[in-house]
CSV table of C-alpha atoms and ligand atoms in Angstrom, one decimal:
chain,number,residue,atom,x,y,z
J,402,UNK,CA,-72.8,-11.4,238.5
J,403,UNK,CA,-74.6,-10.9,235.4
J,404,UNK,CA,-78.6,-9.4,234.7
J,405,UNK,CA,-81.6,-11.9,234.0
J,406,UNK,CA,-82.5,-11.4,230.2
J,407,UNK,CA,-86.1,-12.9,229.7
J,408,UNK,CA,-86.6,-15.6,227.0
J,409,UNK,CA,-88.2,-13.1,224.3
J,410,UNK,CA,-84.5,-11.1,224.1
J,411,UNK,CA,-82.7,-13.8,223.4
J,412,UNK,CA,-81.7,-13.7,219.3
J,413,UNK,CA,-79.2,-13.9,217.3
J,414,UNK,CA,-76.7,-10.8,217.9
J,415,UNK,CA,-76.8,-12.5,221.9
J,416,UNK,CA,-74.5,-15.3,219.7
J,417,UNK,CA,-71.4,-16.5,222.5
J,418,UNK,CA,-72.2,-13.7,224.8
J,419,UNK,CA,-73.0,-15.2,228.3
J,420,UNK,CA,-76.7,-14.8,229.2
J,421,UNK,CA,-78.4,-15.7,232.7
J,422,UNK,CA,-82.2,-16.6,232.7
J,423,UNK,CA,-84.7,-17.6,235.1
J,424,UNK,CA,-88.0,-19.5,233.5
J,425,UNK,CA,-90.4,-23.1,234.1
J,426,UNK,CA,-88.6,-26.5,232.3
J,427,UNK,CA,-91.5,-27.0,230.3
J,428,UNK,CA,-89.1,-30.4,229.3
J,429,UNK,CA,-86.9,-32.1,230.7
J,430,UNK,CA,-85.3,-35.3,227.9
J,431,UNK,CA,-81.9,-37.5,228.4
J,432,UNK,CA,-80.1,-37.5,224.9
J,433,UNK,CA,-78.2,-40.9,227.3
J,434,UNK,CA,-75.6,-40.6,230.0
J,435,UNK,CA,-73.9,-37.3,228.6
J,436,UNK,CA,-75.9,-34.8,227.2
J,437,UNK,CA,-79.7,-33.0,228.4
J,438,UNK,CA,-82.1,-31.0,226.6
J,439,UNK,CA,-84.2,-28.3,228.5
J,440,UNK,CA,-87.1,-26.4,226.9
J,441,UNK,CA,-87.0,-23.4,229.1
J,442,UNK,CA,-90.5,-21.7,229.3
J,443,UNK,CA,-90.4,-17.8,230.0
J,444,UNK,CA,-94.0,-16.1,229.8
J,445,UNK,CA,-95.0,-16.9,226.4
J,446,UNK,CA,-91.7,-17.6,225.0
J,447,UNK,CA,-89.2,-20.6,224.8
J,448,UNK,CA,-86.1,-21.7,224.9
J,449,UNK,CA,-83.5,-25.1,224.2
J,450,UNK,CA,-81.1,-25.4,226.5
J,451,UNK,CA,-78.2,-28.1,225.9
J,452,UNK,CA,-76.6,-29.4,228.8
J,453,UNK,CA,-73.1,-31.0,227.6
J,454,UNK,CA,-70.7,-33.2,229.5
J,455,UNK,CA,-67.9,-31.4,228.8
J,456,UNK,CA,-64.6,-31.2,231.2
J,457,UNK,CA,-64.3,-28.5,233.7
J,458,UNK,CA,-67.4,-26.9,232.4
J,459,UNK,CA,-70.4,-29.7,232.9
J,460,UNK,CA,-69.7,-32.8,234.4
J,461,UNK,CA,-71.3,-36.3,234.3
J,462,UNK,CA,-73.6,-35.5,237.3
J,463,UNK,CA,-74.6,-32.4,236.5
J,464,UNK,CA,-76.2,-33.6,233.2
J,465,UNK,CA,-77.8,-36.5,235.4
J,466,UNK,CA,-79.3,-34.2,237.8
J,467,UNK,CA,-81.0,-32.3,234.6
J,468,UNK,CA,-82.2,-35.0,233.4
J,469,UNK,CA,-83.6,-35.5,237.1
J,470,UNK,CA,-85.9,-32.2,237.3
J,471,UNK,CA,-89.5,-32.6,237.4
J,472,UNK,CA,-91.3,-30.5,234.3
J,473,UNK,CA,-92.2,-26.7,235.9
J,474,UNK,CA,-89.6,-26.4,237.8
J,475,UNK,CA,-87.9,-22.9,238.4
J,476,UNK,CA,-84.5,-22.6,237.2
J,477,UNK,CA,-81.5,-20.2,236.3
J,478,UNK,CA,-79.6,-20.7,233.8
J,479,UNK,CA,-75.9,-19.4,232.8
J,480,UNK,CA,-74.8,-20.4,229.9
J,481,UNK,CA,-73.3,-19.0,226.4
J,482,UNK,CA,-75.9,-18.1,222.6
J,483,UNK,CA,-75.5,-20.3,219.8
J,484,UNK,CA,-77.1,-20.8,216.7
J,485,UNK,CA,-78.1,-24.2,215.7
J,486,UNK,CA,-77.6,-24.9,211.7
J,487,UNK,CA,-81.4,-26.3,211.4
J,488,UNK,CA,-84.0,-24.3,212.3
J,489,UNK,CA,-85.5,-24.5,215.6
J,490,UNK,CA,-89.2,-25.8,215.8
J,491,UNK,CA,-89.9,-26.9,219.5
J,492,UNK,CA,-89.5,-23.6,220.8
J,493,UNK,CA,-90.0,-20.0,219.9
J,494,UNK,CA,-86.6,-18.4,220.1
J,495,UNK,CA,-83.9,-19.2,217.2
J,496,UNK,CA,-80.8,-19.6,219.8
J,497,UNK,CA,-79.8,-22.2,221.6
J,498,UNK,CA,-78.2,-21.9,225.2
J,499,UNK,CA,-75.4,-24.3,225.8
J,500,UNK,CA,-75.9,-24.6,229.5
J,501,UNK,CA,-72.7,-23.7,231.6
J,502,UNK,CA,-74.9,-23.4,235.3
J,503,UNK,CA,-77.8,-24.1,236.7
J,504,UNK,CA,-79.6,-24.2,239.7
J,505,UNK,CA,-83.1,-25.6,240.6
J,506,UNK,CA,-85.0,-22.9,242.3
J,507,UNK,CA,-87.9,-24.2,243.2
J,508,UNK,CA,-89.5,-28.3,242.6
J,509,UNK,CA,-92.4,-29.2,241.3
J,510,UNK,CA,-94.1,-31.9,242.2
J,511,UNK,CA,-93.7,-34.8,239.9
J,512,UNK,CA,-97.3,-35.1,240.0
J,513,UNK,CA,-98.8,-32.6,238.3
J,514,UNK,CA,-102.3,-31.5,237.0
J,515,UNK,CA,-102.4,-32.1,233.9
J,516,UNK,CA,-99.9,-32.0,231.1
J,517,UNK,CA,-99.7,-28.4,230.2
J,518,UNK,CA,-98.7,-29.4,226.4
J,519,UNK,CA,-101.1,-29.9,225.5
J,520,UNK,CA,-103.6,-27.4,227.2
J,521,UNK,CA,-101.5,-24.9,224.8
J,522,UNK,CA,-102.6,-27.1,222.0
J,523,UNK,CA,-104.4,-25.7,219.0
J,524,UNK,CA,-107.5,-27.9,218.0
J,525,UNK,CA,-106.2,-28.3,214.7
J,526,UNK,CA,-103.2,-30.5,216.3
J,527,UNK,CA,-104.6,-32.0,219.0
J,528,UNK,CA,-106.6,-33.4,215.7
J,529,UNK,CA,-103.6,-33.8,213.9
J,530,UNK,CA,-102.3,-35.7,216.5
J,531,UNK,CA,-105.4,-37.6,217.6
J,532,UNK,CA,-104.7,-36.0,221.6
J,533,UNK,CA,-107.1,-35.4,224.7
J,534,UNK,CA,-108.4,-32.3,224.6
J,535,UNK,CA,-107.5,-31.4,228.3
J,536,UNK,CA,-110.6,-30.3,230.1
J,537,UNK,CA,-112.2,-27.0,230.7
J,538,UNK,CA,-113.2,-27.4,234.2
J,539,UNK,CA,-110.0,-29.9,234.6
J,540,UNK,CA,-108.3,-26.7,233.6
J,541,UNK,CA,-110.6,-23.8,235.4
J,542,UNK,CA,-110.4,-26.6,238.9
J,543,UNK,CA,-106.2,-25.4,238.4
J,544,UNK,CA,-106.4,-22.6,236.8
J,545,UNK,CA,-103.2,-20.9,239.0
J,546,UNK,CA,-101.6,-24.0,236.9
J,547,UNK,CA,-103.3,-23.7,233.7
J,548,UNK,CA,-102.9,-20.1,233.4
J,549,UNK,CA,-99.2,-20.6,232.6
J,550,UNK,CA,-99.8,-21.4,228.6
J,551,UNK,CA,-98.2,-18.7,226.2
J,552,UNK,CA,-102.1,-18.3,225.5
J,553,UNK,CA,-102.9,-17.4,228.6
J,554,UNK,CA,-100.0,-15.6,229.6
J,555,UNK,CA,-100.7,-13.4,226.4
J,556,UNK,CA,-104.2,-12.6,227.2
J,557,UNK,CA,-103.5,-11.3,230.3
J,558,UNK,CA,-101.2,-9.0,229.0
J,559,UNK,CA,-103.3,-7.4,227.0
J,560,UNK,CA,-105.6,-7.5,229.7
J,561,UNK,CA,-103.2,-5.1,231.6
J,562,UNK,CA,-103.0,-3.1,228.3
J,563,UNK,CA,-106.3,-3.0,227.6
J,564,UNK,CA,-106.7,-1.3,230.8
J,565,UNK,CA,-104.2,0.8,231.1
J,566,UNK,CA,-105.1,2.4,227.8
J,567,UNK,CA,-107.9,3.1,228.8
J,568,UNK,CA,-107.1,4.7,232.1
J,569,UNK,CA,-104.0,6.6,230.0
J,570,UNK,CA,-106.7,8.2,226.9
J,571,UNK,CA,-108.9,10.0,230.4
J,572,UNK,CA,-105.9,10.6,232.0
J,573,UNK,CA,-105.5,12.4,229.1
J,574,UNK,CA,-108.8,13.7,228.6
J,575,UNK,CA,-109.6,15.1,232.0
J,576,UNK,CA,-111.3,12.8,233.4
J,577,UNK,CA,-110.7,11.8,237.0
J,578,UNK,CA,-110.5,8.5,238.9
J,579,UNK,CA,-113.2,7.3,241.3
J,580,UNK,CA,-113.6,4.6,243.4
J,581,UNK,CA,-117.3,3.5,244.3
J,582,UNK,CA,-119.1,1.1,246.5
J,583,UNK,CA,-119.7,-1.9,245.7
J,584,UNK,CA,-121.9,-2.5,248.8
J,585,UNK,CA,-125.0,-0.7,247.7
J,586,UNK,CA,-128.8,-0.3,249.5
J,587,UNK,CA,-130.7,-1.3,246.2
J,588,UNK,CA,-130.1,-2.1,243.2
J,589,UNK,CA,-128.6,-0.1,240.2
J,590,UNK,CA,-129.8,-1.8,237.4
J,591,UNK,CA,-132.6,-3.5,237.4
J,592,UNK,CA,-134.1,-5.9,236.9
J,593,UNK,CA,-133.3,-9.3,239.3
J,594,UNK,CA,-129.8,-10.8,238.6
J,595,UNK,CA,-128.5,-8.8,241.8
J,596,UNK,CA,-126.6,-10.7,244.9
J,597,UNK,CA,-127.8,-9.9,247.8
J,598,UNK,CA,-126.9,-9.8,251.2
J,599,UNK,CA,-127.0,-9.2,255.7
J,600,UNK,CA,-125.9,-5.1,256.2
J,601,UNK,CA,-125.3,-5.7,259.4
J,602,UNK,CA,-129.3,-6.0,259.5
J,603,UNK,CA,-130.3,-4.2,256.5
J,604,UNK,CA,-130.9,-5.2,253.4
J,605,UNK,CA,-128.1,-4.3,250.7
J,606,UNK,CA,-126.8,-5.7,248.0
J,607,UNK,CA,-123.5,-6.3,245.8
J,608,UNK,CA,-123.5,-3.8,242.8
J,609,UNK,CA,-124.2,-4.4,239.3
J,610,UNK,CA,-122.6,-1.6,238.5
J,611,UNK,CA,-120.9,2.0,239.3
J,612,UNK,CA,-123.7,3.6,237.4
J,613,UNK,CA,-125.9,5.2,240.1
J,614,UNK,CA,-122.0,6.5,242.6
J,615,UNK,CA,-120.6,7.5,239.2
J,616,UNK,CA,-123.9,9.5,238.3
J,617,UNK,CA,-123.6,10.9,241.7
J,618,UNK,CA,-120.0,12.0,240.7
J,619,UNK,CA,-121.2,14.0,238.1
J,620,UNK,CA,-123.1,15.7,240.9
J,621,UNK,CA,-120.5,16.4,243.1
J,622,UNK,CA,-119.4,18.8,240.3
J,623,UNK,CA,-116.7,16.3,239.4
J,624,UNK,CA,-116.7,17.0,235.1
J,625,UNK,CA,-115.2,13.7,233.8
J,626,UNK,CA,-115.1,10.2,235.9
J,627,UNK,CA,-114.3,6.2,234.9
J,628,UNK,CA,-113.2,3.6,237.5
J,629,UNK,CA,-112.0,0.7,236.6
J,630,UNK,CA,-113.6,-2.0,239.0
J,631,UNK,CA,-115.5,-5.2,240.2
J,632,UNK,CA,-119.2,-5.8,239.1
J,633,UNK,CA,-121.6,-8.2,240.7
J,634,UNK,CA,-124.1,-9.9,238.4
J,635,UNK,CA,-126.6,-12.6,240.0
J,636,UNK,CA,-126.2,-14.5,236.2
J,637,UNK,CA,-128.2,-17.8,236.5
J,638,UNK,CA,-127.1,-18.7,232.8
J,639,UNK,CA,-124.5,-20.5,231.3
J,640,UNK,CA,-123.9,-18.5,228.4
J,641,UNK,CA,-120.4,-18.4,227.0
J,642,UNK,CA,-120.3,-14.7,227.8
J,643,UNK,CA,-122.2,-14.0,231.2
J,644,UNK,CA,-119.8,-13.8,234.7
J,645,UNK,CA,-121.4,-13.1,238.0
J,646,UNK,CA,-118.6,-11.1,238.4
J,647,UNK,CA,-116.7,-9.1,236.1
J,648,UNK,CA,-114.1,-5.8,235.4
J,649,UNK,CA,-116.5,-3.3,234.6
J,650,UNK,CA,-114.6,0.0,232.8
J,651,UNK,CA,-116.6,3.1,233.3
J,652,UNK,CA,-117.2,6.4,232.2
J,653,UNK,CA,-119.0,9.5,233.2
J,654,UNK,CA,-119.2,13.1,231.5
J,655,UNK,CA,-120.4,16.1,231.4
J,656,UNK,CA,-122.2,16.7,228.4
J,657,UNK,CA,-122.0,20.3,226.7
J,658,UNK,CA,-124.4,20.0,223.3
J,659,UNK,CA,-125.6,16.7,222.6
J,660,UNK,CA,-125.1,13.2,223.9
J,661,UNK,CA,-122.8,12.6,220.9
J,662,UNK,CA,-120.2,13.9,223.0
J,663,UNK,CA,-120.2,10.5,224.8
J,664,UNK,CA,-119.8,8.6,221.1
J,665,UNK,CA,-117.0,11.1,220.4
J,666,UNK,CA,-114.8,9.5,223.5
J,667,UNK,CA,-116.0,6.5,223.0
J,668,UNK,CA,-115.1,6.6,219.2
J,669,UNK,CA,-111.5,8.4,220.0
J,670,UNK,CA,-110.3,5.3,222.9
J,671,UNK,CA,-111.1,2.9,221.4
J,672,UNK,CA,-109.5,3.3,218.1
J,673,UNK,CA,-106.6,4.8,220.5
J,674,UNK,CA,-106.9,1.1,221.7
J,675,UNK,CA,-106.8,-1.7,219.2
J,676,UNK,CA,-104.0,0.5,216.9
J,677,UNK,CA,-101.7,0.6,220.2
J,678,UNK,CA,-102.8,-3.5,220.3
J,679,UNK,CA,-101.4,-3.8,216.8
J,680,UNK,CA,-98.5,-1.5,217.0
J,681,UNK,CA,-97.2,-2.2,221.0
J,682,UNK,CA,-98.5,-6.2,221.5
J,683,UNK,CA,-97.7,-8.6,218.4
J,684,UNK,CA,-96.1,-11.1,220.4
J,685,UNK,CA,-98.5,-11.1,222.5
J,686,UNK,CA,-101.4,-11.7,220.0
J,687,UNK,CA,-98.8,-13.8,217.9
J,688,UNK,CA,-99.0,-16.1,221.2
J,689,UNK,CA,-102.7,-16.5,221.7
J,690,UNK,CA,-103.1,-16.7,218.0
J,691,UNK,CA,-101.0,-19.6,218.2
J,692,UNK,CA,-102.8,-22.0,220.3
J,693,UNK,CA,-106.4,-19.5,219.1
J,694,UNK,CA,-106.2,-18.1,215.2
J,695,UNK,CA,-108.2,-15.6,214.9
J,696,UNK,CA,-108.6,-12.9,212.2
J,697,UNK,CA,-107.2,-9.3,212.6
J,698,UNK,CA,-110.2,-7.2,214.2
J,699,UNK,CA,-111.6,-4.8,211.4
J,700,UNK,CA,-112.4,-1.6,212.8
J,701,UNK,CA,-112.7,1.9,210.4
J,702,UNK,CA,-110.5,5.3,212.0
J,703,UNK,CA,-114.0,6.7,212.8
J,704,UNK,CA,-116.0,4.7,214.0
J,705,UNK,CA,-119.3,3.1,211.9
J,706,UNK,CA,-122.8,4.9,213.8
J,707,UNK,CA,-125.8,3.1,212.6
J,708,UNK,CA,-129.0,4.2,213.6
J,709,UNK,CA,-131.0,1.4,215.4
J,710,UNK,CA,-133.7,1.5,212.8
J,711,UNK,CA,-131.4,1.6,209.9
J,712,UNK,CA,-130.1,-1.2,211.8
J,713,UNK,CA,-133.8,-3.2,212.2
J,714,UNK,CA,-134.3,-2.1,208.4
J,715,UNK,CA,-130.7,-4.0,207.0
J,716,UNK,CA,-132.0,-7.0,209.3
J,717,UNK,CA,-135.7,-6.8,207.9
J,718,UNK,CA,-133.9,-7.1,204.7
J,719,UNK,CA,-132.4,-9.6,205.3
J,720,UNK,CA,-135.6,-11.8,206.1
J,721,UNK,CA,-135.2,-11.5,209.6
J,722,UNK,CA,-138.1,-11.1,211.9
J,723,UNK,CA,-137.5,-8.3,214.4
J,724,UNK,CA,-139.7,-5.6,216.7
J,725,UNK,CA,-138.8,-2.5,215.9
J,726,UNK,CA,-139.0,-1.1,219.4
J,727,UNK,CA,-137.7,-4.7,220.8
J,728,UNK,CA,-134.7,-5.7,221.9
J,729,UNK,CA,-132.2,-7.6,219.8
J,730,UNK,CA,-131.4,-10.5,221.2
J,731,UNK,CA,-128.0,-12.8,220.5
J,732,UNK,CA,-128.5,-13.9,217.3
J,733,UNK,CA,-129.8,-11.0,216.2
J,734,UNK,CA,-126.9,-8.5,217.1
J,735,UNK,CA,-125.2,-11.5,215.9
J,736,UNK,CA,-126.4,-11.6,212.2
J,737,UNK,CA,-126.2,-7.7,211.7
J,738,UNK,CA,-122.6,-8.0,212.9
J,739,UNK,CA,-121.7,-9.5,209.2
J,740,UNK,CA,-124.4,-7.8,207.7
J,741,UNK,CA,-122.6,-5.2,208.7
J,742,UNK,CA,-119.2,-6.2,208.3
J,743,UNK,CA,-119.9,-7.4,204.4
J,744,UNK,CA,-121.3,-3.2,204.1
J,745,UNK,CA,-119.0,-1.2,205.8
J,746,UNK,CA,-116.0,-4.0,206.3
J,747,UNK,CA,-115.6,-3.7,209.4
J,748,UNK,CA,-116.1,-5.8,212.8
J,749,UNK,CA,-116.6,-2.3,215.5
J,750,UNK,CA,-119.0,-0.5,215.5
J,751,UNK,CA,-122.0,2.0,217.6
J,752,UNK,CA,-126.2,1.3,217.1
J,753,UNK,CA,-127.4,3.5,218.8
J,754,UNK,CA,-130.7,5.3,219.1
J,755,UNK,CA,-131.8,2.3,221.2
J,756,UNK,CA,-135.7,2.2,221.9
J,757,UNK,CA,-136.5,3.0,225.3
J,758,UNK,CA,-138.4,0.6,226.6
J,759,UNK,CA,-135.4,-1.6,226.3
J,760,UNK,CA,-133.0,0.3,228.7
J,761,UNK,CA,-133.2,0.6,232.3
J,762,UNK,CA,-134.9,3.5,233.8
J,763,UNK,CA,-132.1,6.4,234.0
J,764,UNK,CA,-131.9,6.3,230.5
J,765,UNK,CA,-133.3,9.6,228.4
J,766,UNK,CA,-135.9,9.4,226.2
J,767,UNK,CA,-134.9,11.3,222.5
J,768,UNK,CA,-136.1,14.6,223.1
J,769,UNK,CA,-137.9,13.9,218.9
J,770,UNK,CA,-139.4,10.5,220.0
J,771,UNK,CA,-140.0,9.5,223.5
J,772,UNK,CA,-140.5,5.9,221.9
J,773,UNK,CA,-136.3,5.8,221.6
J,774,UNK,CA,-133.6,7.0,223.8
J,775,UNK,CA,-131.1,9.5,223.5
J,776,UNK,CA,-128.4,5.2,224.1
J,777,UNK,CA,-126.1,3.2,222.6
J,778,UNK,CA,-124.4,-0.5,222.7
J,779,UNK,CA,-121.2,-1.1,221.1
J,780,UNK,CA,-120.4,-4.0,219.1
J,781,UNK,CA,-117.2,-6.3,218.9
J,782,UNK,CA,-118.1,-9.1,216.1
J,783,UNK,CA,-121.5,-8.8,216.6
J,784,UNK,CA,-121.8,-9.3,220.6
J,785,UNK,CA,-121.7,-6.4,223.0
J,786,UNK,CA,-119.6,-5.1,224.7
J,787,UNK,CA,-120.5,-1.7,224.9
J,788,UNK,CA,-123.4,0.3,226.9
J,789,UNK,CA,-124.0,3.6,227.1
J,790,UNK,CA,-126.4,6.6,227.7
J,791,UNK,CA,-127.0,10.0,228.4
J,792,UNK,CA,-128.5,9.7,231.2
J,793,UNK,CA,-132.4,12.3,233.2
J,794,UNK,CA,-130.5,14.8,235.3
J,795,UNK,CA,-134.0,16.2,236.5
J,796,UNK,CA,-135.6,14.7,239.6
J,797,UNK,CA,-138.8,14.9,238.4
J,798,UNK,CA,-138.6,13.2,235.6
J,799,UNK,CA,-136.2,11.0,237.0
J,800,UNK,CA,-138.5,9.6,239.4
J,801,UNK,CA,-142.0,8.8,236.6
J,802,UNK,CA,-139.7,6.9,234.7
J,803,UNK,CA,-138.2,4.7,237.4
J,804,UNK,CA,-142.1,4.6,238.7
J,805,UNK,CA,-142.8,4.0,234.8
J,806,UNK,CA,-140.0,0.7,234.8
J,807,UNK,CA,-141.8,-0.9,238.8
J,808,UNK,CA,-139.5,0.5,240.5
J,809,UNK,CA,-139.5,1.5,244.3
J,810,UNK,CA,-138.5,4.5,244.4
J,811,UNK,CA,-138.1,4.1,248.3
J,812,UNK,CA,-134.9,2.3,247.6
J,813,UNK,CA,-132.6,5.2,244.6
J,814,UNK,CA,-134.1,7.7,247.1
J,815,UNK,CA,-130.6,9.5,248.0
J,816,UNK,CA,-130.1,8.7,243.7
J,817,UNK,CA,-133.2,11.2,242.9
J,818,UNK,CA,-131.8,13.7,245.6
J,819,UNK,CA,-128.5,13.8,244.2
J,820,UNK,CA,-130.1,15.7,240.7
J,821,UNK,CA,-132.0,18.6,243.0
J,822,UNK,CA,-129.0,20.4,244.0
J,823,UNK,CA,-127.8,21.3,240.0
J,824,UNK,CA,-126.8,18.8,237.5
J,825,UNK,CA,-125.7,19.6,234.1
J,826,UNK,CA,-126.4,17.2,231.8
J,827,UNK,CA,-124.6,14.1,231.1
J,828,UNK,CA,-123.6,10.3,229.8
J,829,UNK,CA,-121.8,7.9,230.1
J,830,UNK,CA,-121.1,4.2,229.7
J,831,UNK,CA,-120.1,0.9,230.8
J,832,UNK,CA,-117.6,-1.8,229.1
J,833,UNK,CA,-117.2,-5.8,230.6
J,834,UNK,CA,-113.0,-5.9,230.0
J,835,UNK,CA,-113.3,-9.9,229.8
J,836,UNK,CA,-115.6,-8.8,226.9
J,837,UNK,CA,-113.6,-6.8,224.7
J,838,UNK,CA,-110.5,-8.9,225.1
J,839,UNK,CA,-112.5,-12.2,224.5
J,840,UNK,CA,-113.8,-10.6,221.5
J,841,UNK,CA,-110.7,-8.6,220.2
J,842,UNK,CA,-109.1,-11.5,220.1
J,843,UNK,CA,-112.5,-13.9,218.8
J,844,UNK,CA,-112.2,-16.1,221.7
J,845,UNK,CA,-114.7,-18.4,222.1
J,846,UNK,CA,-115.4,-18.1,226.0
J,847,UNK,CA,-115.3,-14.8,227.9
J,848,UNK,CA,-113.9,-17.6,231.1
J,849,UNK,CA,-110.9,-17.6,228.6
J,850,UNK,CA,-110.7,-13.8,229.3
J,851,UNK,CA,-111.0,-14.0,233.0
J,852,UNK,CA,-108.2,-14.3,235.4
J,853,UNK,CA,-110.2,-16.3,238.2
J,854,UNK,CA,-114.2,-16.8,237.2
J,855,UNK,CA,-116.5,-17.0,238.9
J,856,UNK,CA,-120.0,-18.2,237.1
J,857,UNK,CA,-123.2,-19.9,238.6
J,858,UNK,CA,-121.4,-22.6,239.7
J,859,UNK,CA,-118.0,-21.8,240.3
J,860,UNK,CA,-116.9,-19.7,243.3
J,861,UNK,CA,-113.0,-21.0,243.1
J,862,UNK,CA,-110.4,-20.8,243.6
F,2328,4AD,O1,-125.3,-3.3,229.3
F,2328,4AD,P1,-124.3,-2.9,231.0
F,2328,4AD,O2,-125.6,-4.1,231.8
F,2328,4AD,O3,-124.5,-1.4,231.6
F,2328,4AD,C1,-124.3,-1.1,232.4
F,2328,4AD,O4,-123.9,-1.7,233.2
F,2328,4AD,C2,-124.6,0.4,231.9
F,2328,4AD,N1,-124.7,0.9,233.9
F,2328,4AD,C3,-123.1,1.0,232.0
F,2328,4AD,C4,-123.1,2.1,231.1
F,2328,4AD,O5,-122.5,3.1,231.6
F,2328,4AD,N2,-124.6,2.9,230.7
F,2328,4AD,O6,-123.3,-3.4,231.4
F,2328,4AD,C5,-122.3,-2.6,230.4
F,2328,4AD,C6,-120.8,-4.0,230.0
F,2328,4AD,C7,-121.6,-4.8,228.8
F,2328,4AD,O7,-121.8,-4.2,227.6
F,2328,4AD,C8,-121.1,-6.0,229.0
F,2328,4AD,O8,-120.2,-5.7,228.2
F,2328,4AD,C9,-121.0,-6.8,230.4
F,2328,4AD,O9,-120.6,-5.0,230.5
F,2328,4AD,N3,-121.1,-7.4,231.0
F,2328,4AD,C10,-120.8,-8.4,231.4
F,2328,4AD,N4,-119.8,-9.4,231.4
F,2328,4AD,C11,-119.7,-10.4,231.6
F,2328,4AD,N5,-120.6,-11.5,232.3
F,2328,4AD,C12,-121.5,-10.4,232.9
F,2328,4AD,N6,-122.7,-10.7,233.0
F,2328,4AD,C13,-122.1,-8.8,232.1
F,2328,4AD,N7,-122.9,-8.3,231.7
F,2328,4AD,C14,-122.5,-7.5,230.9
């Protein structure tokens, strides 16, 4: 028995070797009665398999069986690797398998939800060949099937790498992984975007972030913590970048002297992440770019840190009307992203020292000017992927800030009390996993990077 070889490992060096491969029959084509071709897909790689009648090896009956295989059936193929003289255009691998044995492991229904090859085409191909694009809703209704396209396989491999690098880097810097509750008594970010529920007769909600509990872990004298977990936001508008449930990558840490220590960690983490993706995930990135062409992310080895006020001045100089003590909207953030790219040559940067009025109640004001705060947002290609800050760790001041922000302090009493028994200055940040992958790959919709997206009208599959 041979071990299985994955399709992406099939190359010229295996010429004349016998291989055993499991894959999905992407296309099946018969040429007369003596020959059939299968394009076999495995992840984002495909290989052409040739089934040709040959006495004592491949019978006419076998060719007939192969020709009748339904697309998307799972098959095991055994055969010899050959290198055709002309370049192969219909598959990613530049070798063929001359099949000697084939077993159908799982038969697909002949009525597929949509044509997967069409769903895997780029916009340019669709236009050139005047095809009809498979509608996004149809794709999402059959998401488990849609996930089979090479680009989707690669997107979720990248997503998996991003969380792996996040966890590995933080552990190596002394962070402990924690798991905070998702059923909580009050909102954690304020505002209206909360899913309310009945907790055995008591009003409760789904956590909008691990914010309050990751801080309480710091009150428990965990020096540095991180969490990868679900975050719930009852968004009521449709945008390309908001989901009702997403995966939050959260960090919280003691601050020794200055909240820039939090930005230092963030900077090292993301530069490490981008370097690793570039060096270790080139096949995945190519597979994504084949369907969704994109320009690689421009970033600096030391991330640009731009004061909010400087950002406002850049926008004003460009003729954009912005409130210096207000928040940026999607359009101004995008414009600033372009201006930063032109001036500093980067698509990834930190904007810090935001006006206090636009940040959540738990944010620490700047010591030198309380109109501003020790906070920051991080952008990729002009869109926010992270927000972070130093937190108020003094209970009396936290109460004052919550009241000033119109929050009913009784709903966050246990949180405020947590800081009464000695808690060091601390800060952290929250990253949206789906947003990072979407913007790193310059995809146009967050639903593409969410495994089973939840939006204001979608809760299935
Ligand atoms: O900016 P947000 O709301 O910040 C917090 O949750 C803070 N507790 C974080 C902190 O430690 N200060 O959310 C953090 C990130 C955003 O930058 C964005 O990437 C993502 O979470 N995010 C969403 N992603 C998808 N859909 C939504 N509705 C999102 N809302 C926020």
